[in-house]
Coordinates of C-alpha atoms in Angstrom, one line a residue:
X1 CA 0.0 0.0 0.1
X2 CA 1.4 3.5 -1.0
X3 CA 0.9 6.3 1.4
X4 CA 2.8 9.4 2.4
X5 CA 4.2 11.0 5.7
X6 CA 2.1 13.8 6.9
X7 CA 2.5 16.7 9.2
X8 CA 0.9 16.1 12.5
X9 CA 1.4 19.2 14.8
X10 CA 5.2 19.7 15.3
X11 CA 5.8 16.0 14.2
X12 CA 5.4 13.8 11.3
X13 CA 3.2 10.6 11.1
X14 CA 1.5 8.0 8.8
X15 CA -2.1 7.1 9.2
X16 CA -2.2 3.1 9.7
X17 CA -5.5 1.6 8.0
X18 CA -7.9 0.1 10.5
X19 CA -7.8 -3.3 8.8
X20 CA -4.1 -3.5 9.3
X21 CA -4.4 -3.0 13.0
X22 CA -7.4 -5.3 13.3
X23 CA -5.4 -7.9 11.4
X24 CA -2.7 -7.9 14.3
X25 CA -5.1 -7.1 17.1
X26 CA -4.1 -3.6 17.9
X27 CA -6.5 -1.3 19.6
X28 CA -6.8 2.6 19.3
X29 CA -4.7 4.2 22.2
X30 CA -3.0 1.0 22.8
X31 CA 0.7 1.4 23.7
X32 CA 3.1 0.0 21.1
X33 CA 7.0 -0.5 20.7
X34 CA 8.5 1.3 17.8
X35 CA 12.0 0.7 16.6
X36 CA 14.3 0.9 13.7
X37 CA 15.7 -2.2 12.3
X38 CA 17.9 -1.8 9.3
X39 CA 16.1 0.7 6.9
X40 CA 12.7 -0.2 8.5
X41 CA 10.4 1.4 10.9
X42 CA 8.9 -1.7 12.9
X43 CA 6.0 -1.0 15.1
X44 CA 4.8 -3.8 17.5
X45 CA 2.3 -4.7 20.0
X46 CA 3.9 -4.4 23.6
X47 CA 4.2 -7.7 25.2
X48 CA 2.5 -8.1 28.5
X49 CA 5.2 -7.9 31.3
X50 CA 5.3 -10.9 33.7
X51 CA 3.7 -10.2 37.0
X52 CA 2.1 -7.0 35.5
X53 CA -0.6 -5.7 38.0
X54 CA 0.5 -8.2 40.8
X55 CA 1.4 -5.3 43.2
X56 CA -2.0 -3.7 42.8
X57 CA -3.8 -7.1 43.0
X58 CA -2.1 -7.8 46.2
X59 CA -2.9 -4.4 47.5
X60 CA -6.4 -4.9 46.8
X61 CA -6.4 -8.4 48.5
X62 CA -4.6 -7.0 51.7
X63 CA -7.2 -4.1 51.9
X64 CA -10.1 -6.7 52.0
X65 CA -8.4 -8.5 54.7
X66 CA -8.5 -11.7 52.4
X67 CA -4.7 -12.3 52.8
X68 CA -4.8 -15.4 55.1
X69 CA -2.6 -18.2 54.4
X70 CA -3.9 -20.7 51.6
X71 CA -1.9 -23.6 53.1
X72 CA -1.6 -24.1 56.8
X73 CA 1.8 -23.6 58.6
X74 CA 4.1 -26.6 58.1
X75 CA 5.9 -27.8 61.1
X76 CA 9.1 -29.4 61.3
X77 CA 8.0 -32.4 63.5
X78 CA 9.4 -35.2 61.2
X79 CA 12.4 -33.6 60.2
X80 CA 14.7 -35.5 63.0
X81 CA 14.0 -38.7 61.2
X82 CA 15.1 -37.5 57.7
X83 CA 18.6 -38.5 56.5
X84 CA 20.7 -36.2 54.3

């Protein structure tokens, strides 16, 4: 598809057709990763970071006082019979 670079405020940009975005599952206002590789401008979806949102979720659980242990405490009663 042939297009052109346009002036957008103090910057320049390219309009990306909606079918292109839909094909790769990008949404309006979604954060992206943009880079230059060789002589190409590459735009990618940002990969979700591992543990993203865990801190906020744990704060919400703590605020609801729903942070009791899921497993009982383990005693070391049988440790003396173990051989290492």
